[in-house]
Coordinates of C-alpha atoms in Angstrom, one line a residue:
M343 CA -8.2 7.5 -22.8
Q344 CA -11.4 8.6 -21.0
L345 CA -12.9 5.2 -21.7
L346 CA -9.8 3.4 -20.4
L347 CA -9.8 5.2 -17.1
A348 CA -13.6 5.0 -16.6
G349 CA -13.6 1.4 -17.7
S350 CA -10.8 0.5 -15.3
V351 CA -12.9 1.7 -12.4
V352 CA -16.3 0.3 -13.6
L353 CA -15.1 -3.1 -14.9
P354 CA -14.2 -4.6 -11.5
L355 CA -17.7 -3.7 -10.2
L356 CA -19.3 -5.4 -13.2
G357 CA -17.0 -8.4 -12.7
A358 CA -18.0 -8.6 -9.0
L359 CA -21.6 -8.8 -9.9
A360 CA -20.9 -11.4 -12.6
A361 CA -18.8 -13.5 -10.1
L362 CA -21.9 -14.0 -7.9
L363 CA -24.0 -15.3 -10.8
P364 CA -23.9 -19.0 -11.9
A365 CA -21.2 -19.7 -14.5
P366 CA -22.5 -20.5 -18.1
P367 CA -22.3 -24.3 -18.7
G368 CA -19.5 -24.0 -21.2
L369 CA -17.3 -22.0 -18.8
K370 CA -17.5 -24.1 -15.7
G371 CA -14.3 -26.1 -16.3
K372 CA -13.7 -28.9 -13.8
N373 CA -15.9 -27.3 -11.2
P374 CA -17.7 -24.0 -10.4
D375 CA -15.0 -22.9 -7.9
Q376 CA -12.4 -23.1 -10.6
A377 CA -14.6 -21.2 -13.0
V378 CA -15.1 -18.2 -10.6
L379 CA -11.4 -18.1 -9.7
R380 CA -10.6 -18.0 -13.4
H381 CA -13.2 -15.3 -13.8
G382 CA -11.3 -13.2 -11.2
V383 CA -8.0 -13.7 -13.1
T384 CA -9.7 -12.7 -16.4
V385 CA -11.3 -9.5 -15.0
T386 CA -8.3 -8.3 -13.1
G387 CA -6.1 -9.1 -16.2
A388 CA -8.4 -7.0 -18.3
V389 CA -8.2 -4.1 -15.8
L390 CA -4.4 -4.4 -15.8
A391 CA -4.3 -4.3 -19.6
A392 CA -6.5 -1.2 -19.6
T393 CA -4.3 0.6 -17.1
L394 CA -1.1 -0.3 -19.0
A395 CA -2.8 1.1 -22.2
L396 CA -3.6 4.2 -20.2
A397 CA 0.0 4.5 -19.2
A398 CA 1.2 3.9 -22.7
G399 CA -1.1 6.7 -24.0
F400 CA -0.3 9.1 -21.2
D401 CA 1.3 12.4 -22.4
R402 CA 4.6 12.3 -20.7
A403 CA 5.4 15.8 -22.0
H404 CA 2.8 17.2 -19.6
P405 CA 2.5 14.9 -16.6
G406 CA 1.4 17.7 -14.4
R407 CA -1.8 18.1 -16.4
M408 CA -4.9 16.0 -15.6
Q409 CA -5.5 13.6 -18.4
A410 CA -8.1 11.0 -19.5
T411 CA -10.7 13.2 -17.7
T412 CA -14.4 12.7 -17.4
D413 CA -16.3 15.5 -15.8
L414 CA -20.1 15.1 -15.5
S415 CA -22.6 16.6 -13.1
W416 CA -23.9 14.1 -10.6
I417 CA -25.6 15.9 -7.7
P418 CA -26.1 19.5 -8.9
A419 CA -27.7 20.7 -5.7
L420 CA -24.5 20.0 -3.8
G421 CA -22.1 20.7 -6.6
I422 CA -20.8 17.1 -6.7
R423 CA -19.5 16.0 -10.0
L424 CA -18.4 12.6 -11.5
H425 CA -14.9 14.0 -12.2
L426 CA -12.1 11.5 -13.1
G427 CA -8.6 12.0 -14.2
V428 CA -5.0 11.0 -13.7
D429 CA -1.7 12.9 -13.7
G430 CA 1.9 11.9 -12.9
I431 CA 1.1 11.5 -9.3
S432 CA -1.9 9.1 -9.5
L433 CA -1.0 7.1 -12.7
P434 CA 1.7 5.0 -11.0
L435 CA -0.6 4.2 -8.2
V436 CA -3.4 3.2 -10.6
V437 CA -1.0 0.8 -12.4
L438 CA 0.3 -0.6 -9.1
T439 CA -3.2 -1.3 -7.9
A440 CA -4.1 -3.1 -11.1
L441 CA -0.9 -5.1 -11.0
L442 CA -1.1 -6.3 -7.4
T443 CA -4.8 -7.2 -7.7
F444 CA -4.1 -9.3 -10.8
L445 CA -1.2 -11.1 -9.1
C446 CA -3.3 -11.8 -6.1
A447 CA -6.1 -13.2 -8.3
L448 CA -3.6 -15.3 -10.2
Y449 CA -2.0 -16.7 -7.0
S450 CA -5.4 -17.4 -5.4
Y451 CA -6.4 -19.4 -8.5
Y452 CA -3.7 -21.9 -7.5
V453 CA -3.7 -21.4 -3.7
M454 CA -7.2 -20.5 -2.6
P455 CA -7.4 -19.5 1.1
K456 CA -9.5 -21.7 3.4
G457 CA -12.9 -20.3 3.9
P458 CA -16.3 -20.0 2.3
S459 CA -17.2 -20.2 -1.4
P460 CA -14.7 -18.6 -3.8
K461 CA -17.6 -16.6 -5.3
A462 CA -17.7 -14.2 -2.5
F463 CA -13.9 -14.0 -2.3
V464 CA -13.5 -13.1 -5.9
A465 CA -16.4 -10.5 -5.7
L466 CA -14.8 -8.9 -2.7
I467 CA -11.4 -8.7 -4.3
L468 CA -12.9 -7.0 -7.4
V469 CA -15.0 -4.5 -5.3
L470 CA -11.8 -3.7 -3.4
E471 CA -10.0 -3.0 -6.6
A472 CA -12.7 -0.8 -7.9
G473 CA -12.7 1.3 -4.7
T474 CA -9.0 1.7 -4.7
L475 CA -8.7 2.6 -8.4
A476 CA -11.5 5.2 -7.9
T477 CA -9.7 6.7 -4.9
F478 CA -6.7 7.4 -7.1
A479 CA -8.7 8.6 -10.1
V480 CA -11.5 10.8 -8.7
Q481 CA -11.1 14.6 -8.6
D482 CA -14.0 15.5 -6.3
L483 CA -13.8 15.5 -2.5
M484 CA -17.1 13.7 -1.9
L485 CA -16.3 11.1 -4.5
F486 CA -12.9 10.7 -2.9
F487 CA -14.6 10.0 0.4
L488 CA -17.0 7.5 -1.1
A489 CA -14.2 5.6 -2.8
F490 CA -12.0 5.8 0.3
E491 CA -14.8 4.1 2.3
T492 CA -15.7 1.5 -0.4
V493 CA -12.6 -0.5 0.4
L494 CA -13.4 -1.0 4.1
I495 CA -16.2 -3.5 3.8
P496 CA -14.5 -5.9 1.4
M497 CA -11.3 -5.8 3.4
Y498 CA -13.3 -6.5 6.6
F499 CA -14.9 -9.6 5.1
L500 CA -11.6 -10.8 3.6
I501 CA -10.0 -10.8 7.0
A502 CA -13.1 -12.0 9.0
R503 CA -14.0 -14.9 6.6
W504 CA -10.8 -16.0 5.0
G505 CA -8.2 -15.0 7.7
G506 CA -6.3 -17.1 10.2
A507 CA -6.3 -17.1 14.0
G508 CA -7.9 -14.1 15.7
R509 CA -9.4 -13.0 12.4
R510 CA -12.7 -11.7 13.8
A511 CA -11.1 -9.5 16.4
A512 CA -8.6 -8.2 13.9
A513 CA -11.4 -7.4 11.4
W514 CA -13.4 -5.5 14.0
K515 CA -10.4 -3.5 15.0
F516 CA -9.6 -2.7 11.4
I517 CA -13.1 -1.5 10.7
L518 CA -13.6 0.5 13.9
Y519 CA -10.3 2.4 13.6
T520 CA -10.8 3.2 9.9
L521 CA -14.5 4.1 10.2
L522 CA -13.9 6.5 13.2
G523 CA -11.0 8.1 11.3
S524 CA -13.2 8.5 8.2
V525 CA -16.0 10.2 10.1
V526 CA -13.6 12.9 11.3
M527 CA -12.2 13.2 7.8
L528 CA -15.7 13.7 6.3
L529 CA -16.1 16.8 8.6
G530 CA -12.9 18.3 7.2
L531 CA -13.9 17.6 3.6
L532 CA -17.3 19.2 4.2
L533 CA -15.6 22.2 5.8
I534 CA -13.4 22.7 2.7
G535 CA -16.3 22.3 0.3
L536 CA -18.8 24.6 2.1
K537 CA -16.2 27.4 2.8
S538 CA -14.8 27.3 -0.7
G539 CA -18.1 26.7 -2.6
T540 CA -16.8 23.7 -4.5
F541 CA -15.7 20.1 -4.0
D542 CA -13.6 20.0 -7.2
M543 CA -10.1 19.0 -6.3
V544 CA -8.5 20.4 -9.4
A545 CA -10.1 23.9 -9.0
L546 CA -9.2 23.9 -5.3
A547 CA -5.5 23.2 -6.0
T548 CA -5.0 26.5 -7.9
D549 CA -4.0 29.6 -5.9
N550 CA -6.4 32.0 -7.7
G551 CA -9.3 29.6 -7.4
P552 CA -11.8 28.8 -4.7
K553 CA -8.9 28.0 -2.3
A554 CA -8.6 31.8 -1.8
Q555 CA -11.8 31.6 0.3
L556 CA -10.1 29.4 2.9
S557 CA -8.7 31.3 5.8
H558 CA -5.7 30.0 7.8
T559 CA -8.0 28.9 10.6
V560 CA -10.3 27.0 8.2
Q561 CA -7.2 25.4 6.6
L562 CA -5.8 24.4 10.0
L563 CA -9.1 22.8 11.1
A564 CA -9.4 21.0 7.7
V565 CA -5.9 19.6 7.9
L566 CA -6.4 18.4 11.5
T567 CA -9.7 16.7 10.7
V568 CA -8.9 15.3 7.2
G569 CA -5.4 14.4 8.4
I570 CA -6.7 12.1 11.2
G571 CA -8.6 10.0 8.8
L572 CA -5.7 9.9 6.4
A573 CA -3.2 9.1 9.2
V574 CA -5.2 6.1 10.4
K575 CA -5.1 4.6 6.9
S576 CA -1.4 5.5 6.3
P577 CA -0.8 4.2 9.1
M578 CA 0.9 6.9 11.3
W579 CA 2.2 6.2 14.8
P580 CA 0.4 6.1 17.2
L581 CA -2.8 5.4 15.1
H582 CA -1.3 2.2 13.7
S583 CA -2.3 -0.4 16.2
W584 CA -4.9 -2.0 14.0
L585 CA -2.4 -2.8 11.3
P586 CA -0.3 -5.7 12.9
D587 CA -3.4 -7.6 13.9
A588 CA -5.1 -7.1 10.5
H589 CA -1.9 -8.3 8.6
T590 CA -1.3 -11.2 10.9
A591 CA -4.9 -12.5 10.5
A592 CA -5.5 -11.7 6.8
P593 CA -5.1 -14.2 4.0
T594 CA -2.2 -13.8 1.7
A595 CA -4.1 -11.8 -0.9
G596 CA -5.6 -9.6 1.8
S597 CA -2.1 -8.8 3.3
V598 CA -0.6 -8.0 -0.1
L599 CA -3.5 -5.6 -1.0
L600 CA -3.6 -4.1 2.4
A601 CA 0.1 -3.3 2.5
G602 CA 0.6 -2.7 -1.2
V603 CA -2.4 -0.6 -2.0
L604 CA -4.7 0.4 0.9
L605 CA -1.9 2.1 3.0
K606 CA -1.1 4.3 -0.1
M607 CA -4.6 5.8 0.0
G608 CA -3.8 7.7 3.2
T609 CA -0.5 9.1 2.0
Y610 CA -2.0 9.9 -1.4
G611 CA -4.7 11.9 0.3
F612 CA -2.1 14.0 2.1
V613 CA -0.4 14.8 -1.3
R614 CA -3.6 15.3 -3.3
I615 CA -5.7 17.2 -0.6
A616 CA -3.6 18.6 2.2
L617 CA -0.6 19.9 0.2
P618 CA -2.3 21.8 -2.6
I619 CA -5.7 22.7 -1.0
T620 CA -4.7 23.6 2.6
P621 CA -1.0 24.5 2.4
D622 CA -1.1 27.1 5.1
G623 CA -2.7 24.7 7.6
L624 CA -0.3 21.9 6.6
H625 CA 2.7 24.3 7.1
T626 CA 1.6 24.8 10.7
V627 CA 1.2 21.1 11.5
A628 CA 4.2 19.9 9.3
P629 CA 6.7 19.8 12.2
Y630 CA 4.3 17.7 14.3
L631 CA 3.6 15.4 11.3
A632 CA 7.4 15.0 10.8
A633 CA 8.0 14.2 14.5
L634 CA 5.3 11.5 14.5
A635 CA 6.8 10.1 11.2
A636 CA 10.2 9.9 12.8
A637 CA 8.8 8.3 15.9
G638 CA 7.0 5.8 13.7
I639 CA 10.2 4.9 11.8
L640 CA 12.0 4.2 15.1
Y641 CA 9.0 2.4 16.7
G642 CA 8.5 0.1 13.8
S643 CA 12.2 -0.9 13.7
L644 CA 12.4 -1.5 17.5
A645 CA 9.2 -3.5 17.4
C646 CA 10.6 -5.7 14.6
L647 CA 13.9 -6.1 16.6
A648 CA 11.9 -7.3 19.6
L649 CA 9.9 -9.8 17.4
V650 CA 13.0 -11.3 15.8
R651 CA 14.7 -12.1 19.1
T652 CA 15.3 -15.8 19.8
G653 CA 12.5 -17.0 22.2
A654 CA 10.2 -14.0 21.5
R655 CA 7.7 -16.2 19.6
G656 CA 7.5 -13.5 17.0
D657 CA 5.4 -13.9 13.9
L658 CA 7.0 -13.2 10.5
K659 CA 3.8 -11.7 9.1
R660 CA 3.5 -9.4 12.2
L661 CA 7.1 -8.4 11.8
I662 CA 6.6 -7.3 8.2
A663 CA 3.4 -5.4 9.3
Y664 CA 5.4 -3.4 11.9
S665 CA 8.1 -2.8 9.2
S666 CA 5.4 -1.1 7.2
V667 CA 4.8 1.4 10.0
G668 CA 8.5 2.4 9.7
H669 CA 8.6 2.5 5.9
M670 CA 5.4 4.6 5.7
G671 CA 7.0 6.9 8.2
F672 CA 9.5 7.8 5.5
V673 CA 6.6 8.7 3.2
L674 CA 5.0 10.9 5.8
L675 CA 8.4 12.6 6.6
G676 CA 8.8 13.4 2.9
I677 CA 5.4 14.9 2.7
A678 CA 6.0 16.9 5.9
T679 CA 9.0 18.7 4.3
M680 CA 6.7 20.3 1.8
T681 CA 9.5 20.4 -0.7
P682 CA 9.6 18.9 -4.3
T683 CA 12.5 16.6 -3.2
G684 CA 10.7 15.3 -0.1
V685 CA 7.3 14.8 -1.8
N686 CA 8.9 13.1 -4.8
G687 CA 10.7 10.8 -2.3
A688 CA 7.4 10.1 -0.6
L689 CA 5.7 9.1 -3.9
F690 CA 8.6 6.9 -4.9
A691 CA 8.7 5.2 -1.5
N692 CA 4.9 4.6 -1.9
I693 CA 5.5 2.6 -5.1
A694 CA 8.6 0.9 -3.8
H695 CA 6.9 -0.2 -0.6
G696 CA 4.0 -1.6 -2.6
L697 CA 6.3 -3.7 -4.7
I698 CA 8.6 -5.0 -2.0
T699 CA 6.2 -5.5 0.8
G700 CA 3.7 -7.1 -1.6
L701 CA 6.5 -9.6 -2.5
L702 CA 7.4 -10.2 1.1
F703 CA 3.8 -11.0 2.1
F704 CA 3.5 -13.4 -0.9
L705 CA 6.7 -15.2 0.3
V706 CA 5.4 -15.4 3.9
G707 CA 2.2 -16.9 2.6
G708 CA 4.1 -19.4 0.7
L709 CA 6.1 -20.3 3.8
K710 CA 3.0 -20.9 5.8
D711 CA 1.6 -23.1 3.1
R712 CA 4.7 -25.2 3.2
L713 CA 5.4 -25.3 6.9
G714 CA 2.1 -24.5 8.5
S715 CA 3.5 -21.7 10.6
T716 CA 5.1 -18.2 10.4
D717 CA 6.4 -18.3 14.0
L718 CA 10.1 -17.2 13.8
D719 CA 11.3 -19.5 16.5
T720 CA 9.7 -22.4 14.6
L721 CA 11.1 -21.3 11.3
A722 CA 14.6 -20.9 12.8
G723 CA 14.5 -24.2 14.8
A724 CA 16.7 -27.2 14.0
T725 CA 14.0 -28.6 11.8
G726 CA 12.7 -25.3 10.7
A727 CA 12.8 -23.5 7.3
A728 CA 16.6 -23.3 6.6
L729 CA 15.6 -22.2 3.1
Y730 CA 19.1 -22.0 1.6
G731 CA 19.5 -25.8 2.1
R732 CA 15.9 -27.0 1.6
A733 CA 14.4 -24.6 -1.0
P734 CA 17.3 -22.5 -2.3
R735 CA 15.4 -20.5 -4.9
F736 CA 12.7 -19.6 -2.4
G737 CA 15.4 -18.6 0.1
G738 CA 17.2 -16.5 -2.4
L739 CA 14.0 -14.6 -3.3
L740 CA 13.2 -14.0 0.4
A741 CA 16.7 -12.7 1.0
F742 CA 16.3 -10.4 -2.1
G743 CA 13.0 -9.1 -0.7
A744 CA 14.7 -8.4 2.7
V745 CA 17.7 -6.5 1.2
A746 CA 15.3 -4.5 -1.0
S747 CA 13.2 -3.6 2.0
L748 CA 16.2 -2.4 4.0
G749 CA 17.0 0.1 1.2
L750 CA 20.0 -1.4 -0.6
P751 CA 21.3 1.0 -3.2
G752 CA 20.3 -0.2 -6.7
L753 CA 16.9 -1.5 -5.6
A754 CA 13.6 0.4 -5.4
G755 CA 13.6 0.8 -1.6
F756 CA 16.7 3.1 -1.6
W757 CA 15.5 6.1 -3.6
G758 CA 12.4 7.0 -1.7
E759 CA 13.9 6.9 1.7
M760 CA 17.0 8.8 0.5
L761 CA 15.0 11.6 -1.1
A762 CA 12.7 11.9 1.9
M763 CA 15.8 12.5 4.1
F764 CA 17.2 14.9 1.6
G765 CA 13.9 16.8 1.8
A766 CA 14.2 16.9 5.6
F767 CA 17.8 18.3 5.2
H768 CA 16.3 21.4 3.4
P769 CA 12.6 21.7 4.4
A770 CA 10.3 24.3 3.0
A771 CA 10.8 28.0 3.9
G772 CA 9.4 28.8 7.3
L773 CA 9.9 25.3 8.7
S774 CA 12.5 24.8 11.5
R775 CA 15.6 23.4 9.9
P776 CA 17.1 22.2 13.2
A777 CA 14.0 20.3 14.0
F778 CA 13.9 18.6 10.6
L779 CA 17.6 17.8 10.8
T780 CA 16.8 16.0 14.0
F781 CA 14.0 14.1 12.3
M782 CA 16.4 13.2 9.5
A783 CA 19.0 11.9 11.9
L784 CA 16.3 9.8 13.6
A785 CA 15.2 8.4 10.3
G786 CA 18.8 7.6 9.4
L787 CA 19.0 5.6 12.7
G788 CA 15.9 3.9 11.7
T789 CA 17.5 2.7 8.4
L790 CA 20.3 1.1 10.5
L791 CA 17.8 -0.7 12.8
T792 CA 15.9 -1.8 9.7
A793 CA 19.0 -3.4 8.2
A794 CA 19.6 -5.1 11.6
Y795 CA 16.3 -6.8 11.9
L796 CA 15.9 -7.8 8.3
L797 CA 19.4 -9.4 8.2
L798 CA 18.4 -11.3 11.4
V799 CA 15.3 -12.5 9.6
V800 CA 17.4 -13.8 6.7
R801 CA 19.9 -15.3 9.1
R802 CA 17.2 -17.2 11.1
V803 CA 14.8 -18.2 8.3
C804 CA 17.2 -18.8 5.4
M805 CA 20.0 -20.4 7.4
G806 CA 18.0 -21.9 10.2
G807 CA 19.3 -23.4 13.4
T808 CA 21.5 -26.5 13.7
L809 CA 20.0 -28.3 10.8
K810 CA 21.6 -31.7 10.4
T811 CA 23.0 -32.5 7.0
G812 CA 24.8 -35.8 7.6
P813 CA 23.6 -39.2 8.8
A814 CA 21.8 -38.9 12.1
P815 CA 23.0 -40.9 15.1
Q816 CA 20.9 -44.0 15.9
G817 CA 17.7 -43.2 17.6
T818 CA 17.6 -39.5 16.5
A819 CA 15.7 -37.8 13.7
G820 CA 17.4 -37.5 10.4
P821 CA 17.9 -34.3 8.3
A822 CA 14.8 -32.3 7.6
P823 CA 13.4 -33.2 4.2
A824 CA 13.5 -30.8 1.3
L825 CA 10.7 -28.2 0.9
P826 CA 8.9 -27.6 -2.3
D827 CA 10.9 -24.9 -4.1
L828 CA 9.3 -22.1 -6.2
A829 CA 6.5 -23.4 -8.4
R830 CA 5.4 -22.1 -11.8
H831 CA 2.5 -20.1 -10.4
E832 CA 4.8 -18.6 -7.8
Y833 CA 7.2 -17.5 -10.4
A834 CA 4.3 -16.0 -12.4
A835 CA 2.8 -14.2 -9.3
W836 CA 6.0 -13.1 -7.6
G837 CA 8.5 -12.6 -10.4
P838 CA 7.0 -9.3 -11.7
L839 CA 7.4 -7.7 -8.3
A840 CA 11.1 -8.7 -8.1
V841 CA 11.8 -7.5 -11.7
L842 CA 10.1 -4.1 -11.1
T843 CA 12.0 -3.7 -7.8
V844 CA 15.2 -4.0 -9.7
L845 CA 14.1 -1.8 -12.6
A846 CA 12.8 1.0 -10.3
G847 CA 16.1 0.9 -8.4
L848 CA 18.3 1.1 -11.6
W849 CA 16.1 3.5 -13.5
P850 CA 14.4 5.8 -10.9
A851 CA 14.0 8.5 -13.6
A852 CA 11.2 6.5 -15.2
L853 CA 9.0 7.2 -12.1
L854 CA 10.4 10.6 -11.0
G855 CA 10.0 11.9 -14.5
L856 CA 6.2 11.5 -14.0
T857 CA 5.9 12.7 -10.5
N858 CA 8.3 15.7 -10.4
P859 CA 6.4 18.0 -12.8
A860 CA 3.1 17.1 -11.2
V861 CA 4.5 17.8 -7.7
Q862 CA 6.1 21.1 -8.9
Q863 CA 2.7 22.1 -10.2
L864 CA 0.9 21.1 -7.0
L865 CA 3.3 23.0 -4.8
G866 CA 3.3 26.0 -7.1
G867 CA -0.5 26.5 -6.8
G868 CA -1.3 25.1 -10.2
K869 CA 1.4 27.0 -12.0

C-alpha cells in the first residue's frame, strides 16, 4: 500500500522525464508523435491502475485512519517530513485525479490539440498529475504548499501554448491570480508551523496535540491568509475572474483537468487544513464564507443566464466555466456549516462536479472539433448544431450531462448540493441559524436558475433553430448535413464519466461511507 501511493505520485514525474527523451526505435510506431502520445496513455493508465489497487486494498472498516503512510525526515532543521497518506477524504480525490488524467491522455491520443510538439504536452500533463496527486496525499503543510504550486506552471503552459483565442492573456491572468493567492497562503502555513512547532497535518488535527499552542488570534490570522490562497483556487466569488478566461482559452484536456481536479485542491485545503487545524478561526469567518458562497451560487447562475440569451454571443465553454463558480459555491457552503452533513455534502459535490463538468468540457471540445465554434448563437442557428437530428447520440449525452449538472435526483449532482443545504439548515453550534437559513434559501434559488440555463442550453444546442428537414426551395440552401456522431474513442473517454455519474447518484453510500467517518474524526479533534 505504501509503494502504491508513493508510486502513484512519483511515476508521473518519471514518465514526464521519459516523454522528453527520444523514443526507442522499436516503440516509435508510425511516427514519434504517436509514440509519445501512446506513452502518455500508458503512464496515466499505470497510475490509474495503482490508485484503483490502492482503493481496493483500503481498509474500509477504518476510513478515518490515515493509511498507506510513508513518513520520512526530509529537512530536519525545519521539521519538514516526507509524509504521505490517504484516508476516506483524500482517497476518492486521488482516484478521480488518476481517472480524469488517463481519460484526457486517451482522448488526446486521438484528438491532439493544435500547438507545439506533443512531447511537451504529454510531459506537462504528467507533471500536472503528479502535483495534483501529491496535493491530496501529503500530510505536511510545506509539502502541501509545494505540491499546490507544482500544478501552476504546467497549467500555464497548457493554456498558453495549446489554447485557443486569447490564450496568452488568459494564461497570465491564471498564473498571476493563483501565485498571488499562494504567497498569502504561504504566510498562513508558516504561521501555523512556527506557532505550533510542527508542520505535520495529522498531529495538528488532534485536539490534544500541537494545535493547543494556537490561540484564537493566531487561528483567525491563519484562516484569513490560508483561506485567500485556497479561495482563489476554489474559485470563490469574487476571486473567480481568472476562471472563465482560462477555461475558454484552454485546450479540451486542460479544461477537463482544471475543472475536474484543480478546483478541488482549494476546497480540499479548507477541509484538510482550516477545519481541523484552525477550527476556532474558521468558526469566526464561517458566516462570511457562507455568504460569499451563496453569492457565488447566484452570480454563476445569473452569468450563465446572460450568456445563454439569444443574441448574447455567449460561448458554451465560458458558460460551463461560470457554472463551476456556482457549483463550487455549494461546496464552500457545505464546508462553512462546519457540520458532518455539510462537509460530507461538500466532499460529495467535489467528486460529482469533477465527473459531470469533466464530461461537459469533453463534449464541448467535441462540438468545437465538429463545428469549429462554441458560440451559442452559432450552435443554435438554422444551420447550427441541432444535435438531436444531426448527431442523436452526441445530443443525448450532452442532455444527460446538462440534467446531471442541474442536480436531477438519481444522478451524482443531486446529493452534494442537497446535503450542503441540509447542513445550512442546522449549522454548527454558535453559528447564526437565521443567517444560514437565508444562505440556504439563496442556494435553493440558485438551483432553480441552474435548471433554467441548462435547459435553455439543451433547447438551443440540441434542438437548434429552424433547421430545415425537407426539400429546400429553389435557390436556397438544403438541410444541414449530418454531423459525425460519437466515435469509439469518444465512447471510451467519455463513457466512464457518464457511468460513474449514474452509479454515484444511485449508490451515494459508496462514497459517503468513506467520507463520513473521516469527517467525524476531523470535526471531533482526532477522536
